[in-house]
Amino acid sequence: MFENVLSEDDVHSKIGPYYDDFWLAVVESFKAFNKVKNEYENLQIRTRCDLIRAKVLASFKRKFKANGDVKIFDFEDQDIFIIKIGDEILLRFKKLDESGKRANFNKTNASNSYIDQEEFTDFLPKLNQLILGWIPNATWTECADINICHPKENWAVKVPRPKTMRLAPSRSQNAQTDSYKNLPKLKIKTKLKKVE
């Protein structure tokens, strides 16, 4: 087993030039998903994650088509796609839970291999294998956060949102706000005394 260790500064310097494109691709994909979700007769056929993943994959392919340093590889049989940056970094695109950890409970052989930093046969050996993870808001209408994290969850780096993009509330903020909406309304009666 081989494991490279990158510092947060290394991650920002090597992947930082692509942060805005990551955000724009994911946000555009949520917009596209929201436009078409009502057109599907039976959304149970594919999960929300599958629909969003498909939109993000298409958006990433468009955004990075002309970029020679960034390559997108789709492993349809394993339902994953990989972003290769230069000859050093592989990013696996995944949904994260609200705490920023991997959201899948039943890990597949492909997941375990990636977590254990085993080599992909289609790529150069000893590439840093990281996760580019997205966190939806509570209503699944926007992306609340994007993180780059180590597959073994040793560390995570938040991908800064482009300055021109408004901030979507995080899942925990939405959940807290939504929980207040469900509380019964209290009527407080007070007697005012006239002050002379």
Short mmCIF file of C-alpha atoms in Angstrom, two decimals, residues 81-154:
data_model
loop_
_atom_site.label_atom_id
_atom_site.label_comp_id
_atom_site.label_asym_id
_atom_site.label_seq_id
_atom_site.Cartn_x
_atom_site.Cartn_y
_atom_site.Cartn_z
CA PHE A 81 -15.93 9.03 -12.52
CA ILE A 82 -12.38 10.18 -11.93
CA ILE A 83 -10.78 13.55 -12.60
CA LYS A 84 -7.06 13.30 -13.37
CA ILE A 85 -5.07 16.49 -12.84
CA GLY A 86 -1.65 16.37 -14.45
CA ASP A 87 0.41 13.29 -13.66
CA GLU A 88 0.03 13.59 -9.93
CA ILE A 89 -3.58 13.68 -8.70
CA LEU A 90 -6.75 11.61 -9.13
CA LEU A 91 -10.02 13.01 -7.77
CA ARG A 92 -13.01 10.72 -7.35
CA PHE A 93 -16.31 12.62 -7.39
CA LYS A 94 -18.59 11.56 -4.52
CA LYS A 95 -21.45 12.79 -2.38
CA LEU A 96 -20.47 13.53 1.20
CA ASP A 97 -22.75 13.64 4.22
CA GLU A 98 -23.34 16.87 6.13
CA SER A 99 -20.26 16.27 8.31
CA GLY A 100 -18.07 16.07 5.20
CA LYS A 101 -17.49 12.29 5.31
CA ARG A 102 -18.22 9.71 2.62
CA ALA A 103 -21.94 9.13 2.44
CA ASN A 104 -22.02 5.49 1.32
CA PHE A 105 -22.43 2.84 3.98
CA ASN A 106 -21.95 -0.24 1.82
CA LYS A 107 -18.47 0.12 0.43
CA THR A 108 -17.75 -1.65 -2.85
CA ASN A 109 -14.48 -3.27 -3.89
CA ALA A 110 -13.79 -0.17 -6.01
CA SER A 111 -14.39 2.09 -2.97
CA ASN A 112 -12.14 0.00 -0.76
CA SER A 113 -9.38 -0.05 -3.37
CA TYR A 114 -9.55 3.72 -3.69
CA ILE A 115 -9.55 4.21 0.10
CA ASP A 116 -6.51 1.94 0.38
CA GLN A 117 -4.75 3.97 -2.34
CA GLU A 118 -4.39 0.95 -4.63
CA GLU A 119 -3.33 1.77 -8.15
CA PHE A 120 -5.76 2.17 -11.03
CA THR A 121 -4.56 0.08 -13.96
CA ASP A 122 -5.44 2.83 -16.46
CA PHE A 123 -3.27 5.44 -14.76
CA LEU A 124 0.33 6.08 -13.86
CA PRO A 125 1.37 4.38 -10.63
CA LYS A 126 1.48 6.19 -7.31
CA LEU A 127 -0.90 9.03 -8.08
CA ASN A 128 -2.41 10.85 -5.09
CA GLN A 129 -5.98 9.58 -4.89
CA LEU A 130 -8.34 12.11 -3.30
CA ILE A 131 -12.08 12.66 -3.16
CA LEU A 132 -13.80 15.72 -4.62
CA GLY A 133 -16.95 15.62 -2.53
CA TRP A 134 -20.16 17.58 -2.73
CA ILE A 135 -22.63 18.23 0.08
CA PRO A 136 -26.22 19.09 -0.87
CA ASN A 137 -28.35 21.48 1.14
CA ALA A 138 -31.20 20.00 3.17
CA THR A 139 -33.70 20.26 0.33
CA TRP A 140 -31.29 18.96 -2.34
CA THR A 141 -31.85 22.07 -4.45
CA GLU A 142 -28.31 23.48 -4.20
CA CYS A 143 -24.79 22.45 -3.38
CA ALA A 144 -23.94 23.67 0.14
CA ASP A 145 -20.24 22.78 0.07
CA ILE A 146 -17.51 21.12 -1.97
CA ASN A 147 -14.56 19.53 -0.18
CA ILE A 148 -11.40 17.77 -1.27
CA CYS A 149 -10.62 15.06 1.23
CA HIS A 150 -8.35 12.12 1.79
CA PRO A 151 -10.17 8.82 1.17
CA LYS A 152 -9.36 7.61 4.69
CA GLU A 153 -10.84 10.85 6.04
CA ASN A 154 -7.53 11.92 7.58
#
